[in-house]
Structures are given as structure tokens and as C-alpha cells.
Tab-separated table of C-alpha atoms in Angstrom:
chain	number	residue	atom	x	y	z
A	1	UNK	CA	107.044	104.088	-93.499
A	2	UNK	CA	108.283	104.120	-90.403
A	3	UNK	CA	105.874	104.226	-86.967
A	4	UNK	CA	105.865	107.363	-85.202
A	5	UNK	CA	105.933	106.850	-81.371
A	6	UNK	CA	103.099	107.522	-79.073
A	7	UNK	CA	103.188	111.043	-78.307
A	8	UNK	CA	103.827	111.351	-74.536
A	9	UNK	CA	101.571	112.793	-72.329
A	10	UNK	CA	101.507	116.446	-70.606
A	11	UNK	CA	101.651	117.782	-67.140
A	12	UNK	CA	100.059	121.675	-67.146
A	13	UNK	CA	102.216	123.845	-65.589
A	14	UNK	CA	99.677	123.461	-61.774
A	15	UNK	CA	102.035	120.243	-61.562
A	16	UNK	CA	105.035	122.136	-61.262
A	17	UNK	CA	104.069	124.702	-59.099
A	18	UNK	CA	104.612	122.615	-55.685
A	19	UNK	CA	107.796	120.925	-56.610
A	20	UNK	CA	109.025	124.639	-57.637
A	21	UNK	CA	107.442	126.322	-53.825
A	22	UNK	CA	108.920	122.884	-52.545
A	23	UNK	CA	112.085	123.036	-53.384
A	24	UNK	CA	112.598	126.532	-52.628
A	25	UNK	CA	111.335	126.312	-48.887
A	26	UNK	CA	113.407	123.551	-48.328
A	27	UNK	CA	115.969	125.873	-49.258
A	28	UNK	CA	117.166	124.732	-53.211
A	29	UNK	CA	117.172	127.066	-55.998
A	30	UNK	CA	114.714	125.938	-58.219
A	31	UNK	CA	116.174	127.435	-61.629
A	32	UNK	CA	118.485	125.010	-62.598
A	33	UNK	CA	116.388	121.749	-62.028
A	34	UNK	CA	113.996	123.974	-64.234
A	35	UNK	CA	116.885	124.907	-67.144
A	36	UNK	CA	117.736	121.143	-67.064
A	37	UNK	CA	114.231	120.014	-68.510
A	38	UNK	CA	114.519	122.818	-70.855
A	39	UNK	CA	111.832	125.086	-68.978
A	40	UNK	CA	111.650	128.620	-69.213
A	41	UNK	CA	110.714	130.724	-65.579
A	42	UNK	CA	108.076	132.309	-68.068
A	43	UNK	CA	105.987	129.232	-68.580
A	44	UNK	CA	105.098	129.262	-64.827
A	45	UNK	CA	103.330	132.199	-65.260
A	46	UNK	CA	100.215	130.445	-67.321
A	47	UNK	CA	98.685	127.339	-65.089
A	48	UNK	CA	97.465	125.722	-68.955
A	49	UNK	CA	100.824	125.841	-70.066
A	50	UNK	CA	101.838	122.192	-70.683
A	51	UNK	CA	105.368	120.441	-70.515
A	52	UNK	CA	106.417	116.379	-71.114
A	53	UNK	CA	105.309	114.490	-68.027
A	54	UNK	CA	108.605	113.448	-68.166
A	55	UNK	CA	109.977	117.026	-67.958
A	56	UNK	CA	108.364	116.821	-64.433
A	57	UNK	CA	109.800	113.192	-63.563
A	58	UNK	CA	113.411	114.397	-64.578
A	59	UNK	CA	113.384	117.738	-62.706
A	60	UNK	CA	112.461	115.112	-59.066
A	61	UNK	CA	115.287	112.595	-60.456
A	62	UNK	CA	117.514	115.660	-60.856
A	63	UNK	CA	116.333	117.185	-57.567
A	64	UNK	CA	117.111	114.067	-56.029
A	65	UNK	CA	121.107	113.703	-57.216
A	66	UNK	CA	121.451	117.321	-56.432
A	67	UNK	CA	120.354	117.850	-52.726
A	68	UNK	CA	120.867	113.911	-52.033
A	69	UNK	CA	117.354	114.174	-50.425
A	70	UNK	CA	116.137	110.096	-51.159
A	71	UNK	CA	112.872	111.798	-50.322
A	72	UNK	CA	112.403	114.531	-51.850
A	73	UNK	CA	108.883	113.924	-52.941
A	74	UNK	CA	107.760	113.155	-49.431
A	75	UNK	CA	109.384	116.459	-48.464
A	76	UNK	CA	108.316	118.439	-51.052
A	77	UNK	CA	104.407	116.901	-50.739
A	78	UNK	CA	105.090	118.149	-46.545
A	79	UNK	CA	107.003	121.666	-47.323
A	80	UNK	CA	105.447	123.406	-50.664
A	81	UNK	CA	103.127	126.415	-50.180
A	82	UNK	CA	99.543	124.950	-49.788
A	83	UNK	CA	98.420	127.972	-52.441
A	84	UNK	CA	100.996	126.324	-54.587
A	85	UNK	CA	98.671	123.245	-55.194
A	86	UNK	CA	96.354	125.709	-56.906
A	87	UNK	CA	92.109	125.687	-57.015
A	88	UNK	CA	93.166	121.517	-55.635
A	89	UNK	CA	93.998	122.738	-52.434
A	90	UNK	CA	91.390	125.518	-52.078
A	91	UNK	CA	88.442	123.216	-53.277
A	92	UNK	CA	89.527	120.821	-50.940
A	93	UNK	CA	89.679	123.222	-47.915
A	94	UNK	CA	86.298	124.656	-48.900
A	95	UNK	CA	84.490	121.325	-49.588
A	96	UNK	CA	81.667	120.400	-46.514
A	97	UNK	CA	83.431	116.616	-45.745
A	98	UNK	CA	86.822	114.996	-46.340
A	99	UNK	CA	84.948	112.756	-48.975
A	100	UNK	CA	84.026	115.625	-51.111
A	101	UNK	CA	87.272	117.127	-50.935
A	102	UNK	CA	88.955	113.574	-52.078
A	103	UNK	CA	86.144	113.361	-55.206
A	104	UNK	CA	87.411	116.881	-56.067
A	105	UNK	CA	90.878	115.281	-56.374
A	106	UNK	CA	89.086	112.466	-58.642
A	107	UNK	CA	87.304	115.560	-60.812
A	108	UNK	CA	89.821	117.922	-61.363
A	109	UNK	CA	93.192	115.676	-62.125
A	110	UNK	CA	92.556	116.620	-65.976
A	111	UNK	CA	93.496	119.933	-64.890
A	112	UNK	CA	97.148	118.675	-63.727
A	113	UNK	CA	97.808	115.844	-66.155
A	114	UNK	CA	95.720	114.912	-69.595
A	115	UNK	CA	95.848	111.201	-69.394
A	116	UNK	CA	96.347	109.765	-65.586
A	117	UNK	CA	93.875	109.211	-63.813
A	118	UNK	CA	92.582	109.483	-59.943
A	119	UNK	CA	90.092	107.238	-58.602
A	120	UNK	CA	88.219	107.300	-54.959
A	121	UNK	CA	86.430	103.451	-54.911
A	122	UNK	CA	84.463	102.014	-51.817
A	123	UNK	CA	84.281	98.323	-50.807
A	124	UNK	CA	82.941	97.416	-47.345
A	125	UNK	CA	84.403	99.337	-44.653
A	126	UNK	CA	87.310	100.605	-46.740
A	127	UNK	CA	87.740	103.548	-49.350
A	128	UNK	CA	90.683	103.097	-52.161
A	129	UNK	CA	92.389	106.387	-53.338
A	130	UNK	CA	94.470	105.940	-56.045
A	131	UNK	CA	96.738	107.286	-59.006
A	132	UNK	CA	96.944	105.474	-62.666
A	133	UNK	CA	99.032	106.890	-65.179
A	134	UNK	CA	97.640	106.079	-69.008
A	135	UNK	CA	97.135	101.782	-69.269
A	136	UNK	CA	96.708	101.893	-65.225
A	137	UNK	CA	100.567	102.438	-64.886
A	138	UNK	CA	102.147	103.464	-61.649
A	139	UNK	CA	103.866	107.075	-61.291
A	140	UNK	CA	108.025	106.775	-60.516
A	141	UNK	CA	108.861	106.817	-56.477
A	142	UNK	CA	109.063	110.431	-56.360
A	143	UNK	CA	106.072	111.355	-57.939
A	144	UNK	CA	104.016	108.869	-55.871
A	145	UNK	CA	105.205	110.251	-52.735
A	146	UNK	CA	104.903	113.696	-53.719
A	147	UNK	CA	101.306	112.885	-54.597
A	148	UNK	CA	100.274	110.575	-51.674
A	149	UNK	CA	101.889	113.270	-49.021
A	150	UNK	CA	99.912	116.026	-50.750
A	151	UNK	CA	97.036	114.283	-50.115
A	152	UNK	CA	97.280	113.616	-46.912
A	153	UNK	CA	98.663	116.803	-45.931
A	154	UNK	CA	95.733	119.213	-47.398
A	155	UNK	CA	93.284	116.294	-45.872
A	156	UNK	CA	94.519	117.674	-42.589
A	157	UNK	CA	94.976	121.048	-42.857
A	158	UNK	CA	91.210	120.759	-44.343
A	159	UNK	CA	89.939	118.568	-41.125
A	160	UNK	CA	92.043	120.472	-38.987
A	161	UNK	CA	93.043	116.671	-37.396
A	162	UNK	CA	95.954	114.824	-38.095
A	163	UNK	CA	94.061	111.719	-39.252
A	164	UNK	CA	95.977	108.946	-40.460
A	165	UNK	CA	95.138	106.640	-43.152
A	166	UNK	CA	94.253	102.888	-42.927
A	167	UNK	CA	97.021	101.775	-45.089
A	168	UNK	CA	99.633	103.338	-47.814
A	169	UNK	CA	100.477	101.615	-50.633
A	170	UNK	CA	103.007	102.222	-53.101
A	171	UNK	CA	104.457	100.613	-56.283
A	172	UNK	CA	107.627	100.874	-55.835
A	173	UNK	CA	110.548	98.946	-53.795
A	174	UNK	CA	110.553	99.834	-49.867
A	175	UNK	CA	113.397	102.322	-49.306
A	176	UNK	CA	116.295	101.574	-46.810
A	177	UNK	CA	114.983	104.060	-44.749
A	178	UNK	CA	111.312	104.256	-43.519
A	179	UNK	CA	111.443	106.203	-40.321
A	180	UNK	CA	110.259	109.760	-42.278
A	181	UNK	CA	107.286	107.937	-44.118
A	182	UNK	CA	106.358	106.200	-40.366
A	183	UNK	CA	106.619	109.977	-39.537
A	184	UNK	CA	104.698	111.580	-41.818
A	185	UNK	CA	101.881	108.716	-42.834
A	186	UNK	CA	101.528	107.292	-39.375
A	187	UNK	CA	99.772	104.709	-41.160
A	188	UNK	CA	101.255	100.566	-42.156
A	189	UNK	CA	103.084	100.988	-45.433
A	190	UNK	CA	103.300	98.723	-47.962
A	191	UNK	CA	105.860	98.689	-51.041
A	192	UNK	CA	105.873	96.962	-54.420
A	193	UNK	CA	102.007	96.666	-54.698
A	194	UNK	CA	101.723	97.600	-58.208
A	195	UNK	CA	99.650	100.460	-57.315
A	196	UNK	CA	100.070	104.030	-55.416
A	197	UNK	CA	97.317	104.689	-53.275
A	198	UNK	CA	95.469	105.390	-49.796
A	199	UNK	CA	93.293	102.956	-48.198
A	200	UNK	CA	90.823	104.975	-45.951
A	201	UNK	CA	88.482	104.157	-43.352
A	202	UNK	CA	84.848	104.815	-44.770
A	203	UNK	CA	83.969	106.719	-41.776
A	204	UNK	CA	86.909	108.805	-42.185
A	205	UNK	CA	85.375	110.333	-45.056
A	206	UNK	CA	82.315	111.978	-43.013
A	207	UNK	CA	84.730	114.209	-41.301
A	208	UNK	CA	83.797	117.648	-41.501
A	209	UNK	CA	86.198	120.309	-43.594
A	210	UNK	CA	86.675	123.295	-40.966
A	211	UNK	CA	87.110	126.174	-43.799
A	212	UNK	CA	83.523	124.724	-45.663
A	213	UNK	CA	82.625	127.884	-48.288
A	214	UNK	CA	80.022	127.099	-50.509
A	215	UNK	CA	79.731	130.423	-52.030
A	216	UNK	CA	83.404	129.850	-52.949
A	217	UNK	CA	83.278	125.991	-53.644
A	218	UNK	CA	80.256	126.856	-56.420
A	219	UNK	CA	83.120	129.060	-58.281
A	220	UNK	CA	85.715	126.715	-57.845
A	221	UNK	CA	83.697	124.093	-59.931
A	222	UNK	CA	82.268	126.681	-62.060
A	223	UNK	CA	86.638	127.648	-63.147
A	224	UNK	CA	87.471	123.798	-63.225
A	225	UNK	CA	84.180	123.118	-65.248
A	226	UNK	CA	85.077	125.827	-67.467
A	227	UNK	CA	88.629	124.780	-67.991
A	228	UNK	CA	88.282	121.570	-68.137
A	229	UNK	CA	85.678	121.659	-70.935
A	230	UNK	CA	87.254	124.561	-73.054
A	231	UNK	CA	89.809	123.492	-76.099
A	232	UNK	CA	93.298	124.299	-74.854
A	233	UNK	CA	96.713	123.880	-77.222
A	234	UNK	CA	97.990	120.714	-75.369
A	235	UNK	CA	101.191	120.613	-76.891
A	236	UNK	CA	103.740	122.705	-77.188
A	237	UNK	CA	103.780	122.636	-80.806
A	238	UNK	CA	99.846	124.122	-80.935
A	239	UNK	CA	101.336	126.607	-78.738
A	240	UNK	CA	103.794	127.072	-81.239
A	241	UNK	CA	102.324	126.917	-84.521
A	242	UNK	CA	99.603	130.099	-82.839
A	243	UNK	CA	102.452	132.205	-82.746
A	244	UNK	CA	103.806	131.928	-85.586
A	245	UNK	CA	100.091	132.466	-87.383
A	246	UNK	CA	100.467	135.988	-85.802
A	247	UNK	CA	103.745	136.267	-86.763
A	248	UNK	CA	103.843	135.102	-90.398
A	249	UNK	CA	103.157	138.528	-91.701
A	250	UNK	CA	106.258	140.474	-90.003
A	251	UNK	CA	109.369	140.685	-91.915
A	252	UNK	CA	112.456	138.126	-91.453
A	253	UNK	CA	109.977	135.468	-89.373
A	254	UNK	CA	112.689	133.375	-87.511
A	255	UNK	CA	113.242	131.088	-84.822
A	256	UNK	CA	114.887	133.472	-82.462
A	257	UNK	CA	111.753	135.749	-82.814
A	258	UNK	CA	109.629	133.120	-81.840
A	259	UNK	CA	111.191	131.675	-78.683
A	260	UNK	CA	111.317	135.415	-77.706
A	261	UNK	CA	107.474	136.162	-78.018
A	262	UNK	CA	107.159	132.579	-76.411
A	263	UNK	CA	109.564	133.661	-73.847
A	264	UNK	CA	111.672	130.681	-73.852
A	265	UNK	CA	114.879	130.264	-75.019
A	266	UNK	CA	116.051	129.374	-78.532
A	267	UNK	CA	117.253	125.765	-77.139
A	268	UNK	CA	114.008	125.329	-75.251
A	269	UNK	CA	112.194	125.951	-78.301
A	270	UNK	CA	114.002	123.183	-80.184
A	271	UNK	CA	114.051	120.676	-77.891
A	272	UNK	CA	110.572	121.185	-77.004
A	273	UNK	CA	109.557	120.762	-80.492
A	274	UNK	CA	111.563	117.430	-81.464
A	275	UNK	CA	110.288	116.159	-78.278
A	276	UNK	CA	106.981	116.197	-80.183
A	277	UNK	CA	108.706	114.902	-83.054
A	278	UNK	CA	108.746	118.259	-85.010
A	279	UNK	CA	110.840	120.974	-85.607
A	280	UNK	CA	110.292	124.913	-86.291
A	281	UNK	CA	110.632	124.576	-89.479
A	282	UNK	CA	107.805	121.436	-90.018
A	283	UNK	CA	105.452	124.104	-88.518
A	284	UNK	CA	106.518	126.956	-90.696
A	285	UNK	CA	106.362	125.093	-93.846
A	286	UNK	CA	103.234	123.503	-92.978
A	287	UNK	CA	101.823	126.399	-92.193
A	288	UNK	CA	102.423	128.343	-94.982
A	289	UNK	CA	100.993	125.015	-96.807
A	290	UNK	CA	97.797	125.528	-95.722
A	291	UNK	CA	97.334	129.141	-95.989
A	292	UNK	CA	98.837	129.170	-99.618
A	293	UNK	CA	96.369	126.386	-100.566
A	294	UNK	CA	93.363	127.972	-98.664
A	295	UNK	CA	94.108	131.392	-100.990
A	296	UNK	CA	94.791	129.584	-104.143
A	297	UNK	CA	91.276	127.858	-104.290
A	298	UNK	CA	90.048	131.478	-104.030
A	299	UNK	CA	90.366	132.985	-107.895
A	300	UNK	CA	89.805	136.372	-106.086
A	301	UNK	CA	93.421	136.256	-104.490
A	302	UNK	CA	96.281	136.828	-106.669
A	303	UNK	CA	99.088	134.395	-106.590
A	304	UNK	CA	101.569	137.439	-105.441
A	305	UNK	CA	98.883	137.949	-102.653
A	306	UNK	CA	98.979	134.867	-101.605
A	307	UNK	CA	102.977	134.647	-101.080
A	308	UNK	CA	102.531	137.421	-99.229
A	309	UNK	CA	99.924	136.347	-97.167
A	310	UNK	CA	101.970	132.817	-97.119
A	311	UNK	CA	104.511	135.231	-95.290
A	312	UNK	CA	107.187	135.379	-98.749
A	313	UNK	CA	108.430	138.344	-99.583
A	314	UNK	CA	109.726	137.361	-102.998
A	315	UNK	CA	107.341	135.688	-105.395
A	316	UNK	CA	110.070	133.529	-106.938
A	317	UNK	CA	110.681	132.212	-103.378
A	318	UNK	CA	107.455	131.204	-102.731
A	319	UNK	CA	107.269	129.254	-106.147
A	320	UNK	CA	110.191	127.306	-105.038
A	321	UNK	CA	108.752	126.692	-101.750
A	322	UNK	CA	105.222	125.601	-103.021
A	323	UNK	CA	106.676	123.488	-105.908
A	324	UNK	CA	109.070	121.643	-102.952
A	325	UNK	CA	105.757	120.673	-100.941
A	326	UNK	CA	103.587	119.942	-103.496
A	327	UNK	CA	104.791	118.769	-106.362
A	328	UNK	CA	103.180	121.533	-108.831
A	329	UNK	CA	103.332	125.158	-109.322
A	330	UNK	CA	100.556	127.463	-107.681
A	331	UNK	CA	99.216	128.237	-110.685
A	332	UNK	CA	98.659	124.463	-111.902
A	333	UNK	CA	97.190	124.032	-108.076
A	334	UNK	CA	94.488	127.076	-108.787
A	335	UNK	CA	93.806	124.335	-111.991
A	336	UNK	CA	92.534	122.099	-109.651
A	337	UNK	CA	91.167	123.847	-107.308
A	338	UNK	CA	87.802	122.715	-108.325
A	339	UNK	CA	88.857	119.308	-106.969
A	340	UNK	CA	91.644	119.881	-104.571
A	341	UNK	CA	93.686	117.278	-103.070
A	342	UNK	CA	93.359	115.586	-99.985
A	343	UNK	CA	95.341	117.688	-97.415
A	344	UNK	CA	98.900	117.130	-97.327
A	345	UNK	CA	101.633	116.338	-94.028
A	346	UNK	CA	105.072	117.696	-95.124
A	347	UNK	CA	107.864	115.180	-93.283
């Protein structure tokens, strides 16, 4: 049997947001980029919505070719709509110190990405912001400096001071051109560390945030709390296989149906699913699988009820269909249903 590949991780939809507000204050139509990774305008709509982190690494890359902008990131990180960044940017404007607002960043980074990883460590005199993608990776040039500048940007329009930090230090090679990171950081930069990150001066985290709202900070938490600790679909094929539980029971189920109620396109859909390494019809068959098998170890049900509740309309169909999966007839399943088999994966 062959190995199936780590599934890659997912960025929610709150990770697009600025490169989309980013792009189209700097005067770029954001669509295309968008089309490109396969993204409907509709998924923008829902902040849990989640897409391939590399859906969001692409749409920079192809940002990049299109505008020739080498720093795009940097730009987008200085340009984007601060209400873009989402409850990020207001927690960290309504926070009491710059410290808090940075340990915000630590806590709610689940909300943005489900496996990387942002980590605010103090040794001595200096404080260590960083990013880690899954196995303490670095993030691709463009997504560091998007990330770094955000930082430092909302840091300031939180302080209401253009604070600098200590030192910046990113994983990749040093561009050709430095002058707009001298510009914007204001800080020594360092390249081809192995790690993207801020170092700050302890005492820099004791300054005061000028917008401080408790009232509002206490529901902030209270939305990321909730959100971060309630079961979401994090893949697109969850997402997916939801809609088509509600859909089983209309007549002439199909793809095109689906992608509709999704509000994607048909070749969004597709892609989206083999990305996961599954297809539409995987998650049809499987399931039908497991509602046909649920029904069957109920004597109550009648077989014809349960192709219909399997989403068949012909009876004959659906004994093809089960017979294909399992191996034996529904009936000779209901035999066993006593003792039922261990739950089946149909690849």
C-alpha cells in the first residue's frame, strides 16, 4: 500500500483578508490572484473558512510576478486596512501595554493558521518574537515580511509611537534592495538566520496602548476563546462532505449542485478536493457507506428505505452500489449485523 502524504496544513480565510485589502489599496485587482489558487470571492465571506497554506503562499508568489513588486509582503503588511487583520488588530489596539498586545499575537495564531506557531520569549534585556511553521520551519520571504511588517505596524498605531525594534531577523537571503525595509523597520536587519522574528527591547514592552478598552478586550478573548475551542470542519472536504449530508435526499445529487450551494465553482471544487487527496465522488460513496450500514443494522428499516435514505432512487442501483463497496449484498450485511465489521475506507 502505498503512503499517503502528510496532509498540508490550513490558513482560515482571516489570513487572506490583508493580502486581499492589500493588494487592492495598492491599487491590484485582487480576483485573479484569488481564481489562480482556485478561490471563490464567496469563501471570504466566512473568517473559519479554510484554504491550503499554500493557496496563500502562491497567491504572494503570483502577486509578486504580476505587479513586479519584490516586496509585496512588506507593502501589503504597510498598506492593508488595519480592520482587515480582524479581532488581531483590534485586541491589540485595545490591550493596556505593547506586551499584552504581542501575547495576543502568541494566543490567537490558531485562529489564522492550525499548525504554525507564534512565540514571544524573554532573555535578559531582550524579548524574541517569532513565527514557526509546523517542525519550527520558516514561512517563504513574502509571508515573513508580510507578517513581521504587520506587526510592527499595528504595534504603532496601538502605541501611537513609531518605535522601532532592536533587531529584524529573517530566514531568508538579503534582497538586492534594502532601502524600503531600512524605511519601514528602522531597525539592523539581518538575513538568512534560519528564523523570522523581532528582537525587542524588554522595556519596550511596558509601553502603554493609547486605545486600552477592557470592556471590549474581555469580549475579544471571550470570541477567540470560543472559537478557538469549538470543533470547526478544517478541511475542505468536512466542509464538503456537510453538504452533501443535506443534500443526499434531493433528486439528481451532483457535483455541479454542490459547488453551487458551496458557492465555488465546479473546478474549485475539484481541485480543492484532490488537494486533500479525495474526490467528490470518495465522499459520496463513502457517505452513502455509512448511512446504508447505520440503517441496515436497524431490522426496523427496510432495505428500500434505506436506498432511499442512502440517497438511491432505484433499489437495483443501490444493490450494485453496496455490493461494489462491500463485498456482499445488504441483505447478507443485515445477517451480520449482530457482529458488524470494522468500518470500512472506500479508495
Amino acid at each position: 500500500m502505498t503512503a499517503m502524504r502528510p496532509r498540508e496544513p490550513r490558513l482560515t480565510v482571516r489570513a487572506l483578508r490583508p493580502l486581499m485589502s492589500g493588494l487592492s489599496t495598492l491599487g491590484y485587482d485582487p480576483a485573479p490572484f484569488l481564481q489562480a489558487q482556485g478561490i471563490a470571492d464567496a469563501m471570504l465571506l466566512d473568517p473559519d473558512a479554510t484554504v491550503p497554506m499554500s493557496a496563500c503562499v502562491g497567491l504572494l508568489a503570483d502577486g509578486v510576478r504580476a505587479t513586479g513588486d519584490d516586496n509585496l509582503g512588506l507593502h501589503v503588511a504597510e498598506h492593508a486596512e488595519l480592520g482587515s487583520f480582524d479581532v488581531h488588530f483590534y485586541a491589540m489596539v485595545s490591550s493596556p501595554t505593547l506586551g499584552a498586545a504581542f501575547e495576543r499575537v502568541c494566543r490567537y495564531q490558531r485562529l489564522i493558521h492550525e499548525t504554525s506557531e507564534v512565540r514571544l520569549e524573554t532573555s535578559g534585556d531582550r524579548t524574541v518574537l517569532s513565527h514557526r511553521l509546523s517542525g519550527g520551519l520558516p514561512a517563504p520571504r513574502q509571508t515573513a515580511e508580510l507578517l513581521l511588517g504587520s506587526w510592527v505596524r499595528a504595534g504603532r498605531v496601538a502605541t501611537r509611537t513609531r518605535w522601532s525594534p532592536a533587531e529584524v531577523r529573517f530566514a531568508h537571503p538579503e534582497p538586492r534592495d534594502l532601502r524600503q525595509h531600512e524605511r519601514f523597520f528602522g531597525a539592523p536587519l539581518r538575513f538568512a538566520t534560519g528564523e523570522n522574528a523581532l528582537v525587542l527591547p524588554v522595556a519596550l514592552l511596558d509601553l502603554p496602548c493609547r486605545r486600552t478598552d477592557l470592556s471590549l478586550l474581555s469580549l475579544l478573548d471571550g470570541y477567540a476563546a470560543d472559537r478557538l475551542g469549538k470543533p470547526r470542519a478544517a478541511t475542505f472536504a468536512a466542509r464538503v462532505r456537510a453538504a452533501l449530508t443535506e443534500e443526499l435526499q434531493a433528486e439528481n445529487v451532483t457535483a455541479h449542485r454542490l459547488a453551487a450551494r458551496l458557492g465555488v465553482s465546479l473546478r474549485t471544487l475539484h481541485r480543492s478536493l484532490a488537494a486533500e487527496e479525495t474526490s467528490y465522488r470518495q465522499l459520496l460513496d463513502q457517505l452513502r457507506l455509512d448511512i446504508a450500514e447505520r440503517h441496515l443494522m436497524d431490522d426496523r428499516v427496510s432495505v428500500t428505505e434505506v436506498a432511499f435514505l442512502a440517497g438511491f432512487s432505484e433499489l437495483s442501483a443501490f444493490y450494485r452500489a453496496f455490493k461494489r463497496w462491500t463485498g456482499c449484498t445488504p441483505a447478507a450485511f443485515r445477517a451480520r449485523a449482530r457482529t458488524p465489521p470494522p468500518s470500512r475506507s472506500l479508495t
